XYZ file of C-alpha atoms in Angstrom:
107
model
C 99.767 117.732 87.948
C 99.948 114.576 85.932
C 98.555 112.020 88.877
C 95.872 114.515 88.921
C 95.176 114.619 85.653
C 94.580 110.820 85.179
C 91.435 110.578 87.570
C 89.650 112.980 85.532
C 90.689 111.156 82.582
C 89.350 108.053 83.666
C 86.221 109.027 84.559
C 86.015 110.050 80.849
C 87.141 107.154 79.713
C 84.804 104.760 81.908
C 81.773 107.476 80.558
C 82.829 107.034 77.207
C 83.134 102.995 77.438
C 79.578 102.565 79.396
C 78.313 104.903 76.459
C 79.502 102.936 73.634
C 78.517 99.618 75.321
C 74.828 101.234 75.078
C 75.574 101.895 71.307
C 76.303 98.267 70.961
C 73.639 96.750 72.940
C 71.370 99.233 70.805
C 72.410 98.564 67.489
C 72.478 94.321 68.467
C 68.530 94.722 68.766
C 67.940 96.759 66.199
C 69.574 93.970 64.205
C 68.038 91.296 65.723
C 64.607 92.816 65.006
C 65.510 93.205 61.670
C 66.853 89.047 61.345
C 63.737 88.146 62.822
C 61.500 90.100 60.503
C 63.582 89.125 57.674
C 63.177 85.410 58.702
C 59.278 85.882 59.348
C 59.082 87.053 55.745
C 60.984 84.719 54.643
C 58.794 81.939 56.012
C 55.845 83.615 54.801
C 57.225 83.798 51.016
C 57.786 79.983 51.407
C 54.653 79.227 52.491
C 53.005 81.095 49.656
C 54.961 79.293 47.243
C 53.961 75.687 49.045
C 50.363 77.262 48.721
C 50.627 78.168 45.148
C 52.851 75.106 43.440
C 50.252 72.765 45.276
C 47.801 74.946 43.909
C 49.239 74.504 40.219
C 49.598 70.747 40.540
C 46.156 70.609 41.774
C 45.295 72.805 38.540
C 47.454 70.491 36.183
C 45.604 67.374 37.498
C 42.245 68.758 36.996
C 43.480 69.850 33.418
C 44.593 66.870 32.570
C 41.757 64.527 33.862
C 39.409 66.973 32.047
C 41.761 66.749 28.773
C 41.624 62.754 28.473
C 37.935 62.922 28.509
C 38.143 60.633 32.022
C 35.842 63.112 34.166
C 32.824 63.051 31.539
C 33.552 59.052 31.001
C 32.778 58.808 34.890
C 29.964 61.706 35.543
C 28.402 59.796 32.326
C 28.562 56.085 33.531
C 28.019 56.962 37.416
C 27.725 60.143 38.945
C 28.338 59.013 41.947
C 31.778 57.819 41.260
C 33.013 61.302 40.946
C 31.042 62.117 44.092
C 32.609 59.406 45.836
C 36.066 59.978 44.861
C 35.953 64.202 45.848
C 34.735 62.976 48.814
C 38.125 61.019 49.873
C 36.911 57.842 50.542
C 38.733 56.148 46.883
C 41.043 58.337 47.543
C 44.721 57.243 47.832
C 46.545 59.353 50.737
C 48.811 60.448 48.129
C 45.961 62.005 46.248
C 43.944 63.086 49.307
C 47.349 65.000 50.590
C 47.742 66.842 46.869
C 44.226 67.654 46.481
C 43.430 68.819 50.323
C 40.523 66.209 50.837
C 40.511 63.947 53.839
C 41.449 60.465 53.443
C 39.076 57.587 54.573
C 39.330 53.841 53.669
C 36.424 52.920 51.760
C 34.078 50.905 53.570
C-alpha cells in the first residue's frame, strides 16, 4: 500500500512545484514592471528638476543683470548689442548652454 501510495503523491508534489514556479515567475514580472515604472518616474522627476534649477539660474541671471542697471546701460547705448548677444553670436558656450541659445563665433 505504501509503494502505491508514493506515485500519487508525487504527482501532487510535481503539480504543486510547477504551480508555485508559475507563482514565482508571476510575481518576478509584476515586480519588474513595477522597478521599471518606478525608474521611469524617477528619471522623469530628475529631468524636471534639471528643467526647473536651469530655469531658476536662468531667472537669477536675468534678475541680476536687470538689478545692476547693465540691460538698460546696453538697450540705451546700442540696441543692437542686446540683440546681438540673445542671439548667441557674443555668446560664450558657457552662457549659450545656461541660457538655451545656440552658440556661434562672432564673425
Amino acid at each position: 500500500m505504501a509503494a502505491l501510495a508514493w506515485p500519487l503523491k508525487e504527482s501532487k508534489a510535481k503539480r504543486l512545484l510547477s504551480e508555485l514556479v508559475q507563482y514565482k515567475t508571476t510575481i518576478s514580472l509584476a515586480l519588474t514592471s513595477d522597478l521599471s515604472r518606478d525608474i521611469e518616474e524617477i528619471r522623469n522627476d530628475m529631468l524636471h528638476l534639471r528643467t526647473a534649477l536651469t530655469e531658476s539660474q536662468k531667472r537669477e541671471v536675468y534678475n541680476w543683470l536687470h538689478a545692476t542697471g547693465f540691460c538698460d546701460q546696453m538697450n540705451g547705448k546700442n540696441g543692437k548689442l542686446v540683440d546681438t548677444v540673445a542671439s548667441g553670436s557674443m555668446v560664450s558656450p558657457e552662457l549659450a548652454k545656461l541660457f538655451g541659445i545656440s552658440h556661434r563665433k562672432s564673425s
